[in-house]
Tab-separated table of N, CA, C and O in Angstrom:
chain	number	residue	atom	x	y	z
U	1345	UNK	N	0.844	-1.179	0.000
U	1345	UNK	CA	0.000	0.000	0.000
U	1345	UNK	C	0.891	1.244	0.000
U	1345	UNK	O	1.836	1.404	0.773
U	1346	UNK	N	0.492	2.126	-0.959
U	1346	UNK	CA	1.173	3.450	-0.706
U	1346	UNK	C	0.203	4.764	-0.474
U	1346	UNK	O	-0.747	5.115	-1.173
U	1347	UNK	N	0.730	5.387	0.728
U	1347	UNK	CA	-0.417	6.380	1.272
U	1347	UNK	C	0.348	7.591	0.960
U	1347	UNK	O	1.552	7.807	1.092
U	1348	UNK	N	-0.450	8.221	0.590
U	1348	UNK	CA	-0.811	9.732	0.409
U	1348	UNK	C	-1.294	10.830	1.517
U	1348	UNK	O	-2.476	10.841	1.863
U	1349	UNK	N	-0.335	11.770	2.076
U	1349	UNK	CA	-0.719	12.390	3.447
U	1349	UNK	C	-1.172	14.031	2.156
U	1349	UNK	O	-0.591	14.269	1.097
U	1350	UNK	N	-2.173	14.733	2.691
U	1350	UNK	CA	-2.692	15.563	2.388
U	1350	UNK	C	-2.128	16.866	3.114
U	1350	UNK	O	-2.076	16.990	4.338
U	1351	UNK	N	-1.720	17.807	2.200
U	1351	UNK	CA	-1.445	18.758	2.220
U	1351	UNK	C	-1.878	20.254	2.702
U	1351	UNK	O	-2.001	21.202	1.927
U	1352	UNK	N	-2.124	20.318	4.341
U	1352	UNK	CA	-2.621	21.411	4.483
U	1352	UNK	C	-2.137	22.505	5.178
U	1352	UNK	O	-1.149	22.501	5.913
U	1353	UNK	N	-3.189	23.868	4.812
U	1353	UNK	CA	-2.794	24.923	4.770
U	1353	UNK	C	-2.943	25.007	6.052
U	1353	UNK	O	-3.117	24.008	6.749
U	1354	UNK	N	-2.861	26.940	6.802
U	1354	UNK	CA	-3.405	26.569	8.553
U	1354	UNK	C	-4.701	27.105	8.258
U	1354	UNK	O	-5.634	26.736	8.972
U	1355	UNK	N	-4.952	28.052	7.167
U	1355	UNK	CA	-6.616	27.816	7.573
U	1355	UNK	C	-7.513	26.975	7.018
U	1355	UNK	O	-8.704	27.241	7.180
U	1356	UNK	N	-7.228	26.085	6.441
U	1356	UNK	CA	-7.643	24.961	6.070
U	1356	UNK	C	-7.426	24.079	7.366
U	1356	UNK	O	-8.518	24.163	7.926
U	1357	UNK	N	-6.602	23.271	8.156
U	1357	UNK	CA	-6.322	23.175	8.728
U	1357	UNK	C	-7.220	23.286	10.077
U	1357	UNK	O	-7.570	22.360	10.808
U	1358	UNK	N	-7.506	24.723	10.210
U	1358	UNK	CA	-8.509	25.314	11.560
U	1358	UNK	C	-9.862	24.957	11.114
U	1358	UNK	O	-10.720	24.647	11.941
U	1359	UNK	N	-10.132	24.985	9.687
U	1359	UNK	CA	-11.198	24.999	9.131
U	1359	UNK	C	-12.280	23.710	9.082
U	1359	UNK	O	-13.501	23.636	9.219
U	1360	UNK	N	-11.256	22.773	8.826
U	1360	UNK	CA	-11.331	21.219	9.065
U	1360	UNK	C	-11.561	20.661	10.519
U	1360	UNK	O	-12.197	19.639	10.774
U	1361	UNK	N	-11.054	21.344	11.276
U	1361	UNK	CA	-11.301	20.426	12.904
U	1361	UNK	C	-12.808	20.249	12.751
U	1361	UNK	O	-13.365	19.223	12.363
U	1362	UNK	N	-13.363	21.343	13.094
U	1362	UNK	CA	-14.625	21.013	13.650
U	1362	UNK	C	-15.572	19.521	12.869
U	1362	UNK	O	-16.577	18.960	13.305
U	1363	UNK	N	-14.828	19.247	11.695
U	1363	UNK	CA	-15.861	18.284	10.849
U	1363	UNK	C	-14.507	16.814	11.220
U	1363	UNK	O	-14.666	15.694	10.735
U	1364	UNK	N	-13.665	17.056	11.846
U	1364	UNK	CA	-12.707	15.647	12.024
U	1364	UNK	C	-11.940	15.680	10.748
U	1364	UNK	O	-11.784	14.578	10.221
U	1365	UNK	N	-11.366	16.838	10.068
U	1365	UNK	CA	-10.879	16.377	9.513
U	1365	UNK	C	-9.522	17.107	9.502
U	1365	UNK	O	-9.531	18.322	9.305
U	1366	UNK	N	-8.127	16.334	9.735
U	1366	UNK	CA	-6.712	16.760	10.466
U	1366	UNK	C	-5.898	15.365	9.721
U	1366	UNK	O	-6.298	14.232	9.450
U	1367	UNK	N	-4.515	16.093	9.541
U	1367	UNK	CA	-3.584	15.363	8.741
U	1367	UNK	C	-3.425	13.850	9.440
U	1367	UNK	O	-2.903	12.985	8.736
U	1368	UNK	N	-3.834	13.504	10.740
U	1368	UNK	CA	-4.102	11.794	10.902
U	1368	UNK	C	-6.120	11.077	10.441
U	1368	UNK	O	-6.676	10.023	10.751
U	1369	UNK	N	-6.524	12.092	9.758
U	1369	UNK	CA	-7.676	11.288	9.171
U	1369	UNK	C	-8.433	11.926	7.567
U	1369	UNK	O	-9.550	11.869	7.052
U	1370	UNK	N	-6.964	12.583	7.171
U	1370	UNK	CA	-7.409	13.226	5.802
U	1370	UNK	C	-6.246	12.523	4.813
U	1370	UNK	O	-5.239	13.231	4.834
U	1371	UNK	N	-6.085	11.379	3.978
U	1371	UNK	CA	-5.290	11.005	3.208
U	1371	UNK	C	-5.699	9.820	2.148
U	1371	UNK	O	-6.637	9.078	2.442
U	1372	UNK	N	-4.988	9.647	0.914
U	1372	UNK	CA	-5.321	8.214	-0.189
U	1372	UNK	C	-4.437	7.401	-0.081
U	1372	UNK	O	-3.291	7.767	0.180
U	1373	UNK	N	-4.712	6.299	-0.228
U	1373	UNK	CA	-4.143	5.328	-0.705
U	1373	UNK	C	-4.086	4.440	-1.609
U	1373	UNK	O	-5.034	3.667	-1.744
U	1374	UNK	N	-3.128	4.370	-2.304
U	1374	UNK	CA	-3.188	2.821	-3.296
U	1374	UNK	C	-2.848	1.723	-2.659
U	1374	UNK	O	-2.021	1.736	-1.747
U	1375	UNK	N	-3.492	0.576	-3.099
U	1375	UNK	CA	-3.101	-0.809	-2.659
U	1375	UNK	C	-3.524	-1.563	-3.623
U	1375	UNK	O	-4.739	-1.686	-3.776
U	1376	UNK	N	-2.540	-2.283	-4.548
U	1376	UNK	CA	-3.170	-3.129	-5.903
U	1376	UNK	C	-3.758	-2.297	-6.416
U	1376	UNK	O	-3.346	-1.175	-6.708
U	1377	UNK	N	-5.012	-2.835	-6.624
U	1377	UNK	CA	-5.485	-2.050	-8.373
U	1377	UNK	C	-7.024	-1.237	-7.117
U	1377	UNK	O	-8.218	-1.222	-7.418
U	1378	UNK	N	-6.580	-0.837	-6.167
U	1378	UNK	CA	-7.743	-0.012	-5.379
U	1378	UNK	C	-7.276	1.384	-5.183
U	1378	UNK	O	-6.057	1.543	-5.244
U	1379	UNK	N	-8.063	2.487	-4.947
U	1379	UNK	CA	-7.839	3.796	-4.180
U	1379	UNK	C	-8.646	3.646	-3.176
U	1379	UNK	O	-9.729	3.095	-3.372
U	1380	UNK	N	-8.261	4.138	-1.797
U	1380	UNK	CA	-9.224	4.635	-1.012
U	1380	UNK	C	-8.667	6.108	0.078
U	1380	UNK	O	-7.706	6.157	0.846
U	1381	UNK	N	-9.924	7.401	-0.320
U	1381	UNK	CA	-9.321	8.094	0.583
U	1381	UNK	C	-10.476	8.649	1.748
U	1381	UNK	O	-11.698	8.795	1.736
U	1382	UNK	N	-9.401	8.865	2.736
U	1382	UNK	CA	-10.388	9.207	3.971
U	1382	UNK	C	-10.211	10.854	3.927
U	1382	UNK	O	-9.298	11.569	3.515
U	1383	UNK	N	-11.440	11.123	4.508
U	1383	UNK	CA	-11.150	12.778	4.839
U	1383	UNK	C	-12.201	12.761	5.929
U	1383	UNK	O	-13.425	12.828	5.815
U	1384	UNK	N	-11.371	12.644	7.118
U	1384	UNK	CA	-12.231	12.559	8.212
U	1384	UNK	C	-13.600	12.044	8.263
U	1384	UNK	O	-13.798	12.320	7.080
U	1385	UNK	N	-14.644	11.562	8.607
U	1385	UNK	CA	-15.485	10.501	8.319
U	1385	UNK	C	-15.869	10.327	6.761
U	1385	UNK	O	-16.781	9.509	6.638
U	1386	UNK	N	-15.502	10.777	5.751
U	1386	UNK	CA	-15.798	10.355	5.035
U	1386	UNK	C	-14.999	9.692	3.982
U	1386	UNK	O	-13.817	9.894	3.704
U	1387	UNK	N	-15.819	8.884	3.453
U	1387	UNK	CA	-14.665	7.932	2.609
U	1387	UNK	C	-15.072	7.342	0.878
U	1387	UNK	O	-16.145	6.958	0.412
U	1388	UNK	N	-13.936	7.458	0.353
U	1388	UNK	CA	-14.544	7.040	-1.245
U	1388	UNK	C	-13.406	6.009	-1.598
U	1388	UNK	O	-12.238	6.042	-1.211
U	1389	UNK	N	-14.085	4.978	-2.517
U	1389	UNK	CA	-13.149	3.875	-2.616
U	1389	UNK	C	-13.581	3.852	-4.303
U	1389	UNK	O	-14.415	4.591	-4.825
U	1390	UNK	N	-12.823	2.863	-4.936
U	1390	UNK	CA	-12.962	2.775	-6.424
U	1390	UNK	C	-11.760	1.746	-6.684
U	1390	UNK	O	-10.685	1.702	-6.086
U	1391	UNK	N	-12.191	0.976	-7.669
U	1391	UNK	CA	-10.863	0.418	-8.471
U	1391	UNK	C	-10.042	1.376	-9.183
U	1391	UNK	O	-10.605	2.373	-9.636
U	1392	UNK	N	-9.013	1.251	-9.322
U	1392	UNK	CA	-8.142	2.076	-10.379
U	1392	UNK	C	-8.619	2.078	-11.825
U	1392	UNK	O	-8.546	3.035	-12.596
U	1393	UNK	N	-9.087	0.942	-12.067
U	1393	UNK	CA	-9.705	1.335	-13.584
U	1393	UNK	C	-11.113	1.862	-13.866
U	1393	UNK	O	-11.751	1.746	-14.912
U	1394	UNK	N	-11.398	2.341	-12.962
U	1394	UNK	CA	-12.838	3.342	-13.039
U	1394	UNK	C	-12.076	4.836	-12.857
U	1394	UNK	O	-12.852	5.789	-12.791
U	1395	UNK	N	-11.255	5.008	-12.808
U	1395	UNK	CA	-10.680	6.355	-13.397
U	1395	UNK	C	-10.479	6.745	-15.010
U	1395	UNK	O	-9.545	6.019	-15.352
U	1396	UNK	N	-10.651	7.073	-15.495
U	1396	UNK	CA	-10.833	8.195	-16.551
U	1396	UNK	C	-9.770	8.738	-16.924
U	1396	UNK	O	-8.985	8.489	-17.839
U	1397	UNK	N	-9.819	9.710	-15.926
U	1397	UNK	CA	-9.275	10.617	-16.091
U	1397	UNK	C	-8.196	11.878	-14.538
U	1397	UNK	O	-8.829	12.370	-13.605
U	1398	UNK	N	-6.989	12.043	-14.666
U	1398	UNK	CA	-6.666	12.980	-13.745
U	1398	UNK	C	-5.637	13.881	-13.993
U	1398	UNK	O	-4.590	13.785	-14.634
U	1399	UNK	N	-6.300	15.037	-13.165
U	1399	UNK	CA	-5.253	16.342	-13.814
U	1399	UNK	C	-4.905	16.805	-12.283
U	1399	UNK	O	-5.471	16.525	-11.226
U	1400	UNK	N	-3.703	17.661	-12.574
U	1400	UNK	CA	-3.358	18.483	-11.663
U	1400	UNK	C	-4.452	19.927	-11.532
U	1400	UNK	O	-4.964	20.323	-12.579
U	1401	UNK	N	-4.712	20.536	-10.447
U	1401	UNK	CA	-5.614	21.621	-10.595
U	1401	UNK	C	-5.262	22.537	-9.447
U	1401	UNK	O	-4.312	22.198	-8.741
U	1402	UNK	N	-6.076	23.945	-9.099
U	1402	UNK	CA	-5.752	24.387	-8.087
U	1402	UNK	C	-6.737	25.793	-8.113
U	1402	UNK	O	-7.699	26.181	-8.776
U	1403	UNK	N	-6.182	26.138	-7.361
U	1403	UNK	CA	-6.773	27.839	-7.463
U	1403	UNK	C	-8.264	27.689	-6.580
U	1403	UNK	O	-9.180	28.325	-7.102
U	1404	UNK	N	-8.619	26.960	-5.358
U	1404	UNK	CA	-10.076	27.323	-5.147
U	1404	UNK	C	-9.849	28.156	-4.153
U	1404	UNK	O	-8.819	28.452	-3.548
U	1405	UNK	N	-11.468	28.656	-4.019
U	1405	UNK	CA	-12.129	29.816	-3.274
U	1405	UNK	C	-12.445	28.873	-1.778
U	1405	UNK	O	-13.164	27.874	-1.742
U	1406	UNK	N	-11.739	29.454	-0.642
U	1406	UNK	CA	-11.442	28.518	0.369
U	1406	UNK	C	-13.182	28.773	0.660
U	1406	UNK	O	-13.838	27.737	0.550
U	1407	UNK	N	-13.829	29.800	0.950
U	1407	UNK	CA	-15.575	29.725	1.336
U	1407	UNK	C	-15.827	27.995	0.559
U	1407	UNK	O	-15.861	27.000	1.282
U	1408	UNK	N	-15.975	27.908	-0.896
U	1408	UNK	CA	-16.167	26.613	-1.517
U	1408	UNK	C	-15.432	25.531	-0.952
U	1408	UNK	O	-16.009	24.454	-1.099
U	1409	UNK	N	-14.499	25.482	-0.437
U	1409	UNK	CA	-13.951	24.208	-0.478
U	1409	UNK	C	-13.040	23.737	0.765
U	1409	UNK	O	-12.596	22.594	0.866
U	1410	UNK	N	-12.754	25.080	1.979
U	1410	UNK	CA	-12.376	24.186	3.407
U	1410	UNK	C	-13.479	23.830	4.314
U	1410	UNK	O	-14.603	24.148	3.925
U	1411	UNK	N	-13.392	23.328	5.265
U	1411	UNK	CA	-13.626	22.743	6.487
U	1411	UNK	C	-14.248	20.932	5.901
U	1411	UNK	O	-13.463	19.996	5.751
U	1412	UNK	N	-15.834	20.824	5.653
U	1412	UNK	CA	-15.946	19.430	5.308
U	1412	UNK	C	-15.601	18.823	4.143
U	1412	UNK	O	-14.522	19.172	3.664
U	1413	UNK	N	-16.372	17.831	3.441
U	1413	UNK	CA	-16.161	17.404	2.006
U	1413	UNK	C	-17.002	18.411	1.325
U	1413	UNK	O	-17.979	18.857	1.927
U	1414	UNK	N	-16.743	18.779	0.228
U	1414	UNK	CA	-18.292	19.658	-0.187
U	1414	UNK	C	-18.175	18.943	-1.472
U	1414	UNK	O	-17.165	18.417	-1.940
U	1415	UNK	N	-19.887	19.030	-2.188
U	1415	UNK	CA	-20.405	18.493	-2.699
U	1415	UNK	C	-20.906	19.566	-3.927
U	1415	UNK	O	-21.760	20.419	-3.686
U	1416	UNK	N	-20.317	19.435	-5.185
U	1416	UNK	CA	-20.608	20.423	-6.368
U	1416	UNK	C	-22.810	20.326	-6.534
U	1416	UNK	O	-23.502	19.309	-6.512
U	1417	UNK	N	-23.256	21.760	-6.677
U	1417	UNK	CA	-24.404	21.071	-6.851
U	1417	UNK	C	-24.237	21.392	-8.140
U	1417	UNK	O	-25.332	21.081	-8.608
U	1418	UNK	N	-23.347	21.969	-9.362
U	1418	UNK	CA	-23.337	21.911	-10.675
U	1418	UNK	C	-23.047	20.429	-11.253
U	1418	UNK	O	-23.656	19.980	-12.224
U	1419	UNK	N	-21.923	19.631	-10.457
U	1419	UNK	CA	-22.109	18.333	-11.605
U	1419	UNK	C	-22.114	16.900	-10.692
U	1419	UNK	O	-22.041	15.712	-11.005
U	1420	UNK	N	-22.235	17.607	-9.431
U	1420	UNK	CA	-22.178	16.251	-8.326
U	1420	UNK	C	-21.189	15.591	-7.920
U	1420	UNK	O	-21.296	14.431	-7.521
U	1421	UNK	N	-19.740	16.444	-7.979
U	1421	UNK	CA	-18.378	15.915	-7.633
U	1421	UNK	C	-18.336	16.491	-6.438
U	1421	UNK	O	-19.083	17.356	-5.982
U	1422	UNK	N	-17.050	15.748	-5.758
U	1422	UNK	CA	-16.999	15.798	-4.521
U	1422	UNK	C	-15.605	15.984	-4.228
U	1422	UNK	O	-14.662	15.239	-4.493
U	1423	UNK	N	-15.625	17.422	-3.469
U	1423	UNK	CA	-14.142	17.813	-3.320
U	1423	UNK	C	-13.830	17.456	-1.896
U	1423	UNK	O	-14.699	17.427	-1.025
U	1424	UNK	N	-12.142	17.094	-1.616
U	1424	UNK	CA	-11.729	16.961	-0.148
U	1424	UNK	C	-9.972	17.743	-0.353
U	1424	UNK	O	-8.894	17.412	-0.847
U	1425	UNK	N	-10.545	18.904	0.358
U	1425	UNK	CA	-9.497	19.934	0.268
U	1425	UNK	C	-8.828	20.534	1.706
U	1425	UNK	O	-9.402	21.018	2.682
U	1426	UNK	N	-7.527	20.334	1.474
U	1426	UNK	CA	-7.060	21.142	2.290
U	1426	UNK	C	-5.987	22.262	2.008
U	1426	UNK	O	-5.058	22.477	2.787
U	1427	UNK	N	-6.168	22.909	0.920
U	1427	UNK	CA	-5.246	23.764	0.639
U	1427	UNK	C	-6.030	24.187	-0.673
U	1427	UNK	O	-6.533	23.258	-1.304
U	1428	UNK	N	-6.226	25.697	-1.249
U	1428	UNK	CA	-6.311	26.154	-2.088
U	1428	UNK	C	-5.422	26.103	-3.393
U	1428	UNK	O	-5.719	26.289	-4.573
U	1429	UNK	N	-4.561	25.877	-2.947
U	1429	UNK	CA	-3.197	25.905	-4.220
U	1429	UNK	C	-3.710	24.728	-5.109
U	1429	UNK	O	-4.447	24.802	-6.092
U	1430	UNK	N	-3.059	23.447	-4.444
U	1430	UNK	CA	-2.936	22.343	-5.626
U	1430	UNK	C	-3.766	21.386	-5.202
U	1430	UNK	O	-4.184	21.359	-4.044
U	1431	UNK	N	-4.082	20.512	-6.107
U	1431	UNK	CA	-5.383	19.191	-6.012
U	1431	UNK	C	-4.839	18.586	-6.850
U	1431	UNK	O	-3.777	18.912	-7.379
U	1432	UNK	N	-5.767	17.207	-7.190
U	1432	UNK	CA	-5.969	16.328	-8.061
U	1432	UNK	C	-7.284	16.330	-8.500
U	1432	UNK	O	-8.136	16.350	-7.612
U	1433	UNK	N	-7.610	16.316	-9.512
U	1433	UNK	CA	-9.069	16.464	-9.815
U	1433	UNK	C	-8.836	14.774	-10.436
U	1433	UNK	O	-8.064	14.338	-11.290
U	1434	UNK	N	-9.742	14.188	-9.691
U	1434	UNK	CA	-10.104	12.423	-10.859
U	1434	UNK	C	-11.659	12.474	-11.420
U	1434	UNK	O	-12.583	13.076	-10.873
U	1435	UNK	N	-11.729	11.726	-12.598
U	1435	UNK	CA	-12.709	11.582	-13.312
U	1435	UNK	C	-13.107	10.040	-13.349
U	1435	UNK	O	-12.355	9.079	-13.509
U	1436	UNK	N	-14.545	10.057	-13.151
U	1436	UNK	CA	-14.643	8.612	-13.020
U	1436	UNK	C	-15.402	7.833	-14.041
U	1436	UNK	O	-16.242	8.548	-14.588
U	1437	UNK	N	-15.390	6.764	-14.423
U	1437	UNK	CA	-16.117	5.911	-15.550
U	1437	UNK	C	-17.558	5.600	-14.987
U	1437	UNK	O	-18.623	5.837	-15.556
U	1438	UNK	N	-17.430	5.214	-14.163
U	1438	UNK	CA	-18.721	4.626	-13.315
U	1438	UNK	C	-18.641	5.847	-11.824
U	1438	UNK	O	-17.708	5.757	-11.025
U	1439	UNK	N	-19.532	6.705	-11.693
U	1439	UNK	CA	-19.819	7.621	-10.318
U	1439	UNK	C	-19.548	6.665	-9.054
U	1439	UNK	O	-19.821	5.468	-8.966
U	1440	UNK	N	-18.935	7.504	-8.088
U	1440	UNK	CA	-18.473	6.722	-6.908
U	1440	UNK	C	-19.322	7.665	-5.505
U	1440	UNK	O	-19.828	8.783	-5.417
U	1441	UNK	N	-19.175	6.805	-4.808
U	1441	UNK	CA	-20.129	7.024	-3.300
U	1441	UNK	C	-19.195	7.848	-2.848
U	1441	UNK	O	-18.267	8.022	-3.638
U	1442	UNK	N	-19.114	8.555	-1.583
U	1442	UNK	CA	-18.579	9.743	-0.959
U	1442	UNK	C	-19.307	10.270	0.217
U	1442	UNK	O	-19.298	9.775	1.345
U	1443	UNK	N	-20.010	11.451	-0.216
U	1443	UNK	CA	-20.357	12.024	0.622
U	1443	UNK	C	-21.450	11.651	1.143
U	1443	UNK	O	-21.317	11.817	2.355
U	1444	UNK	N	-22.542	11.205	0.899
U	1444	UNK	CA	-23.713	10.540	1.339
U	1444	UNK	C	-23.512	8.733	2.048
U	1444	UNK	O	-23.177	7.722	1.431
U	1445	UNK	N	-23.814	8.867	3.311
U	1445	UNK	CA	-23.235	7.560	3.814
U	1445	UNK	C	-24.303	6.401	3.327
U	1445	UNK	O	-23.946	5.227	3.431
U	1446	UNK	N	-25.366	6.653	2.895
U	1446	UNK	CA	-26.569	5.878	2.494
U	1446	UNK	C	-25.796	5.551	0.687
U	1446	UNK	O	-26.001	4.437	0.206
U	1447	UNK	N	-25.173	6.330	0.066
U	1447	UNK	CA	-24.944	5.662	-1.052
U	1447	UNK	C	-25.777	6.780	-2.241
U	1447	UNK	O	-25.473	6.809	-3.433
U	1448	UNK	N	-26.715	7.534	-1.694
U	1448	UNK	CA	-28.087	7.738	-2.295
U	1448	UNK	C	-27.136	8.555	-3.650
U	1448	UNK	O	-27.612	8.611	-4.784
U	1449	UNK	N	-25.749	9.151	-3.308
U	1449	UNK	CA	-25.319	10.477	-4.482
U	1449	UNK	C	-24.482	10.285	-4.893
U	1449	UNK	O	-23.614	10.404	-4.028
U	1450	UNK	N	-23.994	9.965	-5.978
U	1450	UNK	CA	-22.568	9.592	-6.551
U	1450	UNK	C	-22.312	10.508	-7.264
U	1450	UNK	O	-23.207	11.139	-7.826
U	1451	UNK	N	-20.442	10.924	-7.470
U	1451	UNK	CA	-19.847	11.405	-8.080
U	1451	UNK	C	-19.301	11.439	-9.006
U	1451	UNK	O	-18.218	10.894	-8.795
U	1452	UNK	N	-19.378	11.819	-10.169
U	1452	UNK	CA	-18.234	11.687	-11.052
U	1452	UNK	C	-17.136	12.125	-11.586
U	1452	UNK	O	-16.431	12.083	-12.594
U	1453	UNK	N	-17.298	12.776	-10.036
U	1453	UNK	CA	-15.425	13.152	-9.796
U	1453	UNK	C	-15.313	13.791	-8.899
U	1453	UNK	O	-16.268	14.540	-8.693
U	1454	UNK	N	-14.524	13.835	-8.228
U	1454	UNK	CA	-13.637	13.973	-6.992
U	1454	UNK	C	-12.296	14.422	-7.284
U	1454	UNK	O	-11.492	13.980	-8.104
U	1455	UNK	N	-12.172	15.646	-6.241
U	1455	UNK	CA	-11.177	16.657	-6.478
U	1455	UNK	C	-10.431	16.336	-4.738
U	1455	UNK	O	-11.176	16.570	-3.786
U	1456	UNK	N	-9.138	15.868	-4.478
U	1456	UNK	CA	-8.372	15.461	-3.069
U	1456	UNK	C	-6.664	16.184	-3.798
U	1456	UNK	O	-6.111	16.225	-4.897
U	1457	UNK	N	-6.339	16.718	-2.173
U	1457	UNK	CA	-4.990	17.301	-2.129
U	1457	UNK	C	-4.080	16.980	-1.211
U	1457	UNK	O	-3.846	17.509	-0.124
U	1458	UNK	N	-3.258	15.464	-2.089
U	1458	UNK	CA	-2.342	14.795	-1.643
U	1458	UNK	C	-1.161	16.195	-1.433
U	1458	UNK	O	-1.390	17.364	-1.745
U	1459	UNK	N	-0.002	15.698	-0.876
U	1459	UNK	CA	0.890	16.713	-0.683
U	1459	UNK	C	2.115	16.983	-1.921
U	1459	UNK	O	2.861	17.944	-2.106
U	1460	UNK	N	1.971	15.861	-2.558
U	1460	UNK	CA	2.702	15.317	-3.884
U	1460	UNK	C	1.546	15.006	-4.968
U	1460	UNK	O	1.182	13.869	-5.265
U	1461	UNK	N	1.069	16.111	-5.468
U	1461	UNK	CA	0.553	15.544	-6.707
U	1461	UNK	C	0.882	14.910	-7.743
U	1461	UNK	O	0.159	14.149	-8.385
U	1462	UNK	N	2.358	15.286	-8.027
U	1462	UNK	CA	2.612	14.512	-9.217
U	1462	UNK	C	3.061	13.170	-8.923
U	1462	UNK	O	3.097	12.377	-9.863
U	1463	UNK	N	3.501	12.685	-7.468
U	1463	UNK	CA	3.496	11.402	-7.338
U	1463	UNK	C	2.861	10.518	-7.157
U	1463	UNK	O	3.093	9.327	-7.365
U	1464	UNK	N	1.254	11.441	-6.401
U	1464	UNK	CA	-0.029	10.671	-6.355
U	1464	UNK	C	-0.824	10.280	-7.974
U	1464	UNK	O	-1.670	9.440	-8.282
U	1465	UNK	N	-0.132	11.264	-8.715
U	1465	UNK	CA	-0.313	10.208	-10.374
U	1465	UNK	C	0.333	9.676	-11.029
U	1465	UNK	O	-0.186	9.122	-11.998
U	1466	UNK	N	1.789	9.578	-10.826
U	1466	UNK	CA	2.511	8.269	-10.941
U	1466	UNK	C	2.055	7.381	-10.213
U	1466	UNK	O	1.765	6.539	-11.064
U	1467	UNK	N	1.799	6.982	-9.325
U	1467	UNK	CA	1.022	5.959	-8.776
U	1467	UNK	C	0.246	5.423	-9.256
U	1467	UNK	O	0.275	4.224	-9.530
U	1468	UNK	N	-0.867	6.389	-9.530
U	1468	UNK	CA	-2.178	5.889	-10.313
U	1468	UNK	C	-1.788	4.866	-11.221
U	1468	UNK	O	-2.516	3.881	-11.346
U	1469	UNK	N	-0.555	4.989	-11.981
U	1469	UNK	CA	-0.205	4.356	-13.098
U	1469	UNK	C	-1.034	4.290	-14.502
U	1469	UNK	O	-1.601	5.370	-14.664
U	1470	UNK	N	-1.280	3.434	-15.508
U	1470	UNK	CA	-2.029	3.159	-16.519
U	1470	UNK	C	-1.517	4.317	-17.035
U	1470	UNK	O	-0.539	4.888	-16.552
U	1471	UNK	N	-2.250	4.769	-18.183
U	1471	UNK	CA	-2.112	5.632	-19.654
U	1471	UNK	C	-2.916	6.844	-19.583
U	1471	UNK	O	-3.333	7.475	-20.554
U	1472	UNK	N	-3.163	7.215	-17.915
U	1472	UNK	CA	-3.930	8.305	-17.666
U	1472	UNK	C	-3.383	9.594	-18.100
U	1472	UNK	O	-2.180	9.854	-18.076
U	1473	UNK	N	-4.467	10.539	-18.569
U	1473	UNK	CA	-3.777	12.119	-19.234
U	1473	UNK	C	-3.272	12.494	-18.221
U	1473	UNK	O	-3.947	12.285	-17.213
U	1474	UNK	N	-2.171	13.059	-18.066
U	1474	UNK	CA	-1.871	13.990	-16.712
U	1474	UNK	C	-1.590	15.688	-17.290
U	1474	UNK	O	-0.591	16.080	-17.894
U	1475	UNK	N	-2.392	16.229	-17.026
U	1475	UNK	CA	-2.106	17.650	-17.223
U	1475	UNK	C	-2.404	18.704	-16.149
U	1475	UNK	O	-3.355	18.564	-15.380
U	1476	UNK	N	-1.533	19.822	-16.104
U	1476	UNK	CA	-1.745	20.753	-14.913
U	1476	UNK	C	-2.115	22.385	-15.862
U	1476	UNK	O	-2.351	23.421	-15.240
């Protein structure tokens, strides 16, 4: 297994406590052909080949995107951020569970900010686009 510790800012950081989410329960991992990442209670899992697609990204508006997971209501992706600067945005073949613990809302894509992006997509491996 190779884990991925997430990269955060301090007000990201302050922003996150109150929802549990702090650099011992915000991170991904690969193991074989799986991802799974936690961001304080919440959790998204997937095979590696239900990815698509992943780019490097960055630039958000911390109101949008610190303290819990937030949930796009434009296309139903699901970001887990701790830093405005840099992310991973993944794209998925088949929508994945996340933020809803019932299952009821899936994503088809999910935006997480390992501390090494470009090594969290060498990892990924396969013939994925990588662009920033």
């Amino acid at each position: 297994m190779t884990r991925f510790e997430f990269a955060f800012s301090r007000a990201y950081r302050a922003a996150g406590l109150p929802f549990g989410v702090n650099p011992r329960t915000a991170w991904a991992a690969i193991d074989g052909d799986r991802l799974s990442v936690h961001f304080g209670p919440w959790r998204l899992r997937t095979s590696l080949d239900n990815i698509a697609n992943a780019t490097i990204t960055g630039g958000f508006a911390f109101i949008k995107t610190a303290g819990p997971a937030h949930l796009s209501l434009a296309d139903r992706g699901v970001t887990f951020a701790t830093n405005g600067e840099r992310a991973v945005c993944l794209e998925f073949h088949r929508p994945v569970t996340a933020i809803d613990p019932m299952g009821l809302i899936t994503h088809p894509n999910a935006t997480l900010t390992p501390s090494d992006p470009e090594s969290f997509l060498a990892a990924l491996g396969g013939d994925l686009p990588e662009a920033s």
